[in-house]
PDB file of C-alpha atoms in Angstrom:
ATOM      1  CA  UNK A   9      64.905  77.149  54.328  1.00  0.00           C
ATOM      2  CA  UNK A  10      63.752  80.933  53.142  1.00  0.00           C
ATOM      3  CA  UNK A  11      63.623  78.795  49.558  1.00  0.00           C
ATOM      4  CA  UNK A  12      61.644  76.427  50.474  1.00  0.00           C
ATOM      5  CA  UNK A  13      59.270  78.790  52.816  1.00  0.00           C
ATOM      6  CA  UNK A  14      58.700  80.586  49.744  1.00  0.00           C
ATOM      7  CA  UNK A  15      57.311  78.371  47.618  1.00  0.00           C
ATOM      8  CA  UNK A  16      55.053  76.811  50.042  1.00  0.00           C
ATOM      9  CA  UNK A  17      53.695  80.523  51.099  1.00  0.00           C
ATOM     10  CA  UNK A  18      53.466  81.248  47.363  1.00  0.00           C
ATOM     11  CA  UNK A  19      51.620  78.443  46.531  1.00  0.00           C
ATOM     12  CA  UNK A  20      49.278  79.413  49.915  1.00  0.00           C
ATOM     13  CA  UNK A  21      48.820  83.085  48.938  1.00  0.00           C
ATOM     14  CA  UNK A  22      48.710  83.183  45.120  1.00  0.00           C
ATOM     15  CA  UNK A  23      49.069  80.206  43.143  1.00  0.00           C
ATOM     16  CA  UNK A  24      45.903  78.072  44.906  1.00  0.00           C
ATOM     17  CA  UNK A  25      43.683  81.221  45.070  1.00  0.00           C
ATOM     18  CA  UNK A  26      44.332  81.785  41.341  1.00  0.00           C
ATOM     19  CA  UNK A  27      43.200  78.241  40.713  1.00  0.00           C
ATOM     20  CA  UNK A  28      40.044  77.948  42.647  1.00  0.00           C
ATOM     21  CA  UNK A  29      38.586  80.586  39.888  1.00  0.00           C
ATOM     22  CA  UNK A  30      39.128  78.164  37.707  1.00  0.00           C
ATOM     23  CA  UNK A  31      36.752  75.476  36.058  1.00  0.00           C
ATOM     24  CA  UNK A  32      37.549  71.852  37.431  1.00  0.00           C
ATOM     25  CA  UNK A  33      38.813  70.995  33.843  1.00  0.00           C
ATOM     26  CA  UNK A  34      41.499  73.460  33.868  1.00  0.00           C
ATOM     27  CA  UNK A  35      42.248  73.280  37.615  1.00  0.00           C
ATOM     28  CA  UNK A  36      43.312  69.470  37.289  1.00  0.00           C
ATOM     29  CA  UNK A  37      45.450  70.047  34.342  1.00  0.00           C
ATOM     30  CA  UNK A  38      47.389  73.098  35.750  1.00  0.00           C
ATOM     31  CA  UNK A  39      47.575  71.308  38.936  1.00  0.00           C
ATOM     32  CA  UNK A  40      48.584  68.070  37.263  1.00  0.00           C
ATOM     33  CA  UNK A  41      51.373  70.331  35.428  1.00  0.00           C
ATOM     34  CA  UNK A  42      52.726  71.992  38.192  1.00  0.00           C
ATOM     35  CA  UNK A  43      53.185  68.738  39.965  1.00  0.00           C
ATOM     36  CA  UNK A  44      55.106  67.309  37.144  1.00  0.00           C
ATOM     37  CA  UNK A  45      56.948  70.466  36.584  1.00  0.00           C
ATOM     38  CA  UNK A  46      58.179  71.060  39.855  1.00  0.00           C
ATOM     39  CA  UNK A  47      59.855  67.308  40.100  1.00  0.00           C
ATOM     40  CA  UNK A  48      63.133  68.706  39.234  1.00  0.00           C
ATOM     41  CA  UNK A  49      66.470  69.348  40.583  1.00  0.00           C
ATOM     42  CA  UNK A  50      66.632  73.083  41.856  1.00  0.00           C
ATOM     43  CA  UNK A  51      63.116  72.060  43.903  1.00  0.00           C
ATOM     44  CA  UNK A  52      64.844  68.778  45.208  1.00  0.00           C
ATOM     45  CA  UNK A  53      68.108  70.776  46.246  1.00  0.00           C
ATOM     46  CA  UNK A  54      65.919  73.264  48.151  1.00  0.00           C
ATOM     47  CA  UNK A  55      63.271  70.566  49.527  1.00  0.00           C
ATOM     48  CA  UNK A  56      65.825  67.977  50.642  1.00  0.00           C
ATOM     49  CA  UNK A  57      68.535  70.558  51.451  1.00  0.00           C
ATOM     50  CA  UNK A  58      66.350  72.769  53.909  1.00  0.00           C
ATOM     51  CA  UNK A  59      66.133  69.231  56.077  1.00  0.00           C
ATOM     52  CA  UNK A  60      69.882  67.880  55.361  1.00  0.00           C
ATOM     53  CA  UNK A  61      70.987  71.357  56.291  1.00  0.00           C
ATOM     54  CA  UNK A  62      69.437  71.908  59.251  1.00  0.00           C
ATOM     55  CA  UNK A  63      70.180  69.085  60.821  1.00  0.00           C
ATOM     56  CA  UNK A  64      74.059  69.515  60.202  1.00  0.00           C
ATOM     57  CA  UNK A  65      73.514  72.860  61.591  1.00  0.00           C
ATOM     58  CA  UNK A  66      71.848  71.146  64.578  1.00  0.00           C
ATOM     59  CA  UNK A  67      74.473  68.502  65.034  1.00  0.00           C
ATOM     60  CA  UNK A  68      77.434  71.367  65.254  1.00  0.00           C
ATOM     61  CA  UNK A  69      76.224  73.543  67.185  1.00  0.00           C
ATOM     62  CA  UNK A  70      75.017  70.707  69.731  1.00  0.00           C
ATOM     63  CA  UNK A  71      76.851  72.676  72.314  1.00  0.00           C
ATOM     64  CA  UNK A  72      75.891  75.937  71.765  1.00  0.00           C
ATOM     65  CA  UNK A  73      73.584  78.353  74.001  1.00  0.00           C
ATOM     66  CA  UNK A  74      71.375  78.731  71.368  1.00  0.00           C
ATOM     67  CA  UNK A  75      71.444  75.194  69.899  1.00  0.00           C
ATOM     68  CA  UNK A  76      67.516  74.981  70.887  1.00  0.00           C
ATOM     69  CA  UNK A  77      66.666  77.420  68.169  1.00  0.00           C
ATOM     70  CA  UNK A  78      68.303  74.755  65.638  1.00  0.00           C
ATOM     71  CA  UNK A  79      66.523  72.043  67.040  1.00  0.00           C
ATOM     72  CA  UNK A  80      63.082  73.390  66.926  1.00  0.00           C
ATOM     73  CA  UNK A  81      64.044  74.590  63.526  1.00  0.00           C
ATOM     74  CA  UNK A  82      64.845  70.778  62.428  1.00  0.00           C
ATOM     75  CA  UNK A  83      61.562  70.031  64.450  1.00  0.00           C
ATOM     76  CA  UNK A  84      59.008  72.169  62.342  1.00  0.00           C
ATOM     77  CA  UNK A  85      60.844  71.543  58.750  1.00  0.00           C
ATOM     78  CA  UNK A  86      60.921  67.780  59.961  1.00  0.00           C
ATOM     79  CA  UNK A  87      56.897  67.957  60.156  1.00  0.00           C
ATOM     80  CA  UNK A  88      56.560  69.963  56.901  1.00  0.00           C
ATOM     81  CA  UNK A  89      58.351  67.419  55.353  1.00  0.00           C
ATOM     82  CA  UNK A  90      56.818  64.726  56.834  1.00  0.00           C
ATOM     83  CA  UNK A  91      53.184  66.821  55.911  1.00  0.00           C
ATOM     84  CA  UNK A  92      54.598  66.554  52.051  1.00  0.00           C
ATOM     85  CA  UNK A  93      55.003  63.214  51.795  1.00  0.00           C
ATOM     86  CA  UNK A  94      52.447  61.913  54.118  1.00  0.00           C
ATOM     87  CA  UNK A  95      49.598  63.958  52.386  1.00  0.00           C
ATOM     88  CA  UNK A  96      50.431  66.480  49.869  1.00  0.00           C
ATOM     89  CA  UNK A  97      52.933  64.185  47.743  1.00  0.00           C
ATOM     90  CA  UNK A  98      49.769  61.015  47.573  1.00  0.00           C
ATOM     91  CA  UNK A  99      47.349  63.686  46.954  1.00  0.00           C
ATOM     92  CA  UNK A 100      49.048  64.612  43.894  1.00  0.00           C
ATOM     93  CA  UNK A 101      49.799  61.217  42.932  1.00  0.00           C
ATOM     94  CA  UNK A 102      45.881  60.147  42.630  1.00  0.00           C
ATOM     95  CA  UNK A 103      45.023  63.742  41.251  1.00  0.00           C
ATOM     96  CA  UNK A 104      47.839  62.255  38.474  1.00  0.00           C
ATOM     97  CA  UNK A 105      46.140  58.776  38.021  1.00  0.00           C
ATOM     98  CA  UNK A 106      42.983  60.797  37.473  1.00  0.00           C
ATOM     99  CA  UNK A 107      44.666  60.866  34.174  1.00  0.00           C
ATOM    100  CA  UNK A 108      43.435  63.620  31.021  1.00  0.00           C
ATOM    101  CA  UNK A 109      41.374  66.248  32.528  1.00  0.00           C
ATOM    102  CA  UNK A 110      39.468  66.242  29.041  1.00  0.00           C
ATOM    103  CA  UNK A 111      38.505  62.401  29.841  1.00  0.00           C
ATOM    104  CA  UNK A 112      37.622  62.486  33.512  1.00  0.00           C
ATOM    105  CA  UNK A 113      34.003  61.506  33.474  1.00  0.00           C
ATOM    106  CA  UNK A 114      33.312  63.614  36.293  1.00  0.00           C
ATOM    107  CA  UNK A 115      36.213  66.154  37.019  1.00  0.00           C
ATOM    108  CA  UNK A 116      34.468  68.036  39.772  1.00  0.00           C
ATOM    109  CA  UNK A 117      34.704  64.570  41.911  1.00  0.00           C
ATOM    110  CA  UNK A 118      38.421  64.886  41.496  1.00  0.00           C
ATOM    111  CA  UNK A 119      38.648  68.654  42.204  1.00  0.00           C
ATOM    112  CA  UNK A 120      36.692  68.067  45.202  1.00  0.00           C
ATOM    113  CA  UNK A 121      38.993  65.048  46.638  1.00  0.00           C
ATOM    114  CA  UNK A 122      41.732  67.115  46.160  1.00  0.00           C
ATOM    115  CA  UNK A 123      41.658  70.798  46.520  1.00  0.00           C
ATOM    116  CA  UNK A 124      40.977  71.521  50.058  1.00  0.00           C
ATOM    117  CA  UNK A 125      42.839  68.800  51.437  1.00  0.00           C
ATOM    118  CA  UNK A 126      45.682  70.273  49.504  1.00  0.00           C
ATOM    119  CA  UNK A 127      45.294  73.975  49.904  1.00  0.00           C
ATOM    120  CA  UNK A 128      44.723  73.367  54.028  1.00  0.00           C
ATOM    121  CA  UNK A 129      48.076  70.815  54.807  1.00  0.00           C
ATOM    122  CA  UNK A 130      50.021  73.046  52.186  1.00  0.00           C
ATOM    123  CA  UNK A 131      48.686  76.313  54.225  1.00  0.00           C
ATOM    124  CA  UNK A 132      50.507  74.215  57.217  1.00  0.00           C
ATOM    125  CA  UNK A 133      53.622  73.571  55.780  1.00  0.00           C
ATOM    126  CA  UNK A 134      54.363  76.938  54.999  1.00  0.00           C
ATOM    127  CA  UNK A 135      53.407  78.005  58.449  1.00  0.00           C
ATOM    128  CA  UNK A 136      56.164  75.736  60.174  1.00  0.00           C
ATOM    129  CA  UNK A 137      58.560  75.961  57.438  1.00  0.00           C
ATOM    130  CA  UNK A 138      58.250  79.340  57.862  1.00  0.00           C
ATOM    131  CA  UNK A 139      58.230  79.140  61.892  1.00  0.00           C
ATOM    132  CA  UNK A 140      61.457  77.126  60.903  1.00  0.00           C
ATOM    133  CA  UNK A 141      62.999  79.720  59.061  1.00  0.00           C
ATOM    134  CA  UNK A 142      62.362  82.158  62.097  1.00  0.00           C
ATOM    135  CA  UNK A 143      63.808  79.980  64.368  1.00  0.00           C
ATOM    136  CA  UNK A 144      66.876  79.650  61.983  1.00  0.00           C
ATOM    137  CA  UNK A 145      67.212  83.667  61.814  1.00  0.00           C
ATOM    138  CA  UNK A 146      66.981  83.890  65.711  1.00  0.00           C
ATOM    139  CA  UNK A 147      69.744  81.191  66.024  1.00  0.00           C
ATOM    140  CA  UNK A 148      71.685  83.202  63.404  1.00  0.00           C
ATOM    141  CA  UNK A 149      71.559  86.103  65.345  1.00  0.00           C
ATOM    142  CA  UNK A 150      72.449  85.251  69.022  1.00  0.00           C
ATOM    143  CA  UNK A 151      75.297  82.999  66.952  1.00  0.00           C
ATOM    144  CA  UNK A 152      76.838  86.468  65.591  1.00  0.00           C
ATOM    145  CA  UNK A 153      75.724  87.961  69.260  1.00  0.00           C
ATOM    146  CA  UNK A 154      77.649  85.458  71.148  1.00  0.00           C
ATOM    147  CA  UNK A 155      79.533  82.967  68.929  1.00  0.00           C
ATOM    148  CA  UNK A 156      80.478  79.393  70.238  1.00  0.00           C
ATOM    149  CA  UNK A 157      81.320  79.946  73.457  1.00  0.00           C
ATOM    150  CA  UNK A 158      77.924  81.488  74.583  1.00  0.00           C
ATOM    151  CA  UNK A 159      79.801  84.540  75.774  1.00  0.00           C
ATOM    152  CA  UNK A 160      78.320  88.298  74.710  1.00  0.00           C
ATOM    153  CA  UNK A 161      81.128  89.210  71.782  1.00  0.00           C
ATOM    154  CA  UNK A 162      82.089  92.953  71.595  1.00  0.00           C
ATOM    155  CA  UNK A 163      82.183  94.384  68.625  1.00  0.00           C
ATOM    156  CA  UNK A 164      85.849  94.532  66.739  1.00  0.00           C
ATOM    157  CA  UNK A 165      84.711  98.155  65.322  1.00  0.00           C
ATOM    158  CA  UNK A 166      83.438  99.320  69.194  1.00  0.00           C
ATOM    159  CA  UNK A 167      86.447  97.701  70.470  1.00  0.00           C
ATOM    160  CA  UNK A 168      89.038  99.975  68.514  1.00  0.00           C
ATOM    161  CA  UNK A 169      87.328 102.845  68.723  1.00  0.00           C
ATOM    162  CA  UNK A 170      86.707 102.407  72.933  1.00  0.00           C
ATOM    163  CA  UNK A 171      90.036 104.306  73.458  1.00  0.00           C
ATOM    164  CA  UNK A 172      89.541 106.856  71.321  1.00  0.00           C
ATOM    165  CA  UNK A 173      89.268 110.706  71.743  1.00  0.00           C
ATOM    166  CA  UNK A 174      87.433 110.715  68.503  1.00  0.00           C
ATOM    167  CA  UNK A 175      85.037 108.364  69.257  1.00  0.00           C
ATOM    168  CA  UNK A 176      83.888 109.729  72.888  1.00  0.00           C
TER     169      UNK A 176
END
């Protein structure tokens, strides 16, 4: 999930800013790149594994105290995904079909169609994949707080040292 979360806050923070100051020509060939580019395994093992993940993660700990954490976890990825391939994923598709920036009668037309939409649903994505990856960490810690059972766990380390002269 942190994976993923990174590359959609990258893309938010750095990567789209650094485009828009560039001409349309150059913008739809970079963008056209990266799309292609990023179609490979490692991205599909985070992207896909971030959702497969978390919902085995959900599905154990069903019974858990903290199992809501998961859940809302699964819930905000879910959406991100859903955000990908409802908008993002067809809005690179047609910025593809655009075909050769160098041929695109009028490439500003098919910056325009694009870029915002993009940059705004992409800005959302890494907002709940990163609200997912908080929810993750919270779950992580009240797991190591309380384990399974949902009772407070002492520390091993505190616990050997409680009857200690040393340690008092």
């Amino acid at each position: 999930m942190g994976l993923i979360a990174g590359v959609f806050y990258i893309f938010a923070c750095d990567i789209m800013p650094s485009l828009a100051r560039s001409d349309d020509r150059v913008y739809i060939e970079v963008m056209q790149n990266i799309n292609d580019v990023i179609q490979n395994p490692v991205f599909f093992l985070s992207f896909m594994g971030a959702l497969l993940l978390t919902a085995v993660s959900a599905w154990q700990l069903r019974g858990s105290p903290y199992r809501r954490w998961v859940w809302a976890a699964l819930a905000a990825y879910t959406l991100a995904f859903l955000f990908t391939v409802v908008v993002n994923i067809p809005l690179n598709n047609d910025l593809a079909n655009a075909g050769d920036p160098a041929k695109i009668a009028d490439p500003a037309a098919v910056r325009e169609r694009f870029e915002d939409p993009w940059v705004a649903w992409n800005v959302v994505r890494a907002l709940l994949s990163t609200l997912a990856l908080a929810c993750l960490a919270r779950a992580l810690v009240l797991h190591g707080r309380y384990g399974r059972s949902g009772r407070r766990q002492a520390s091993e380390y505190l616990e050997s040292a409680a009857g200690s002269s040393a340690s008092r």
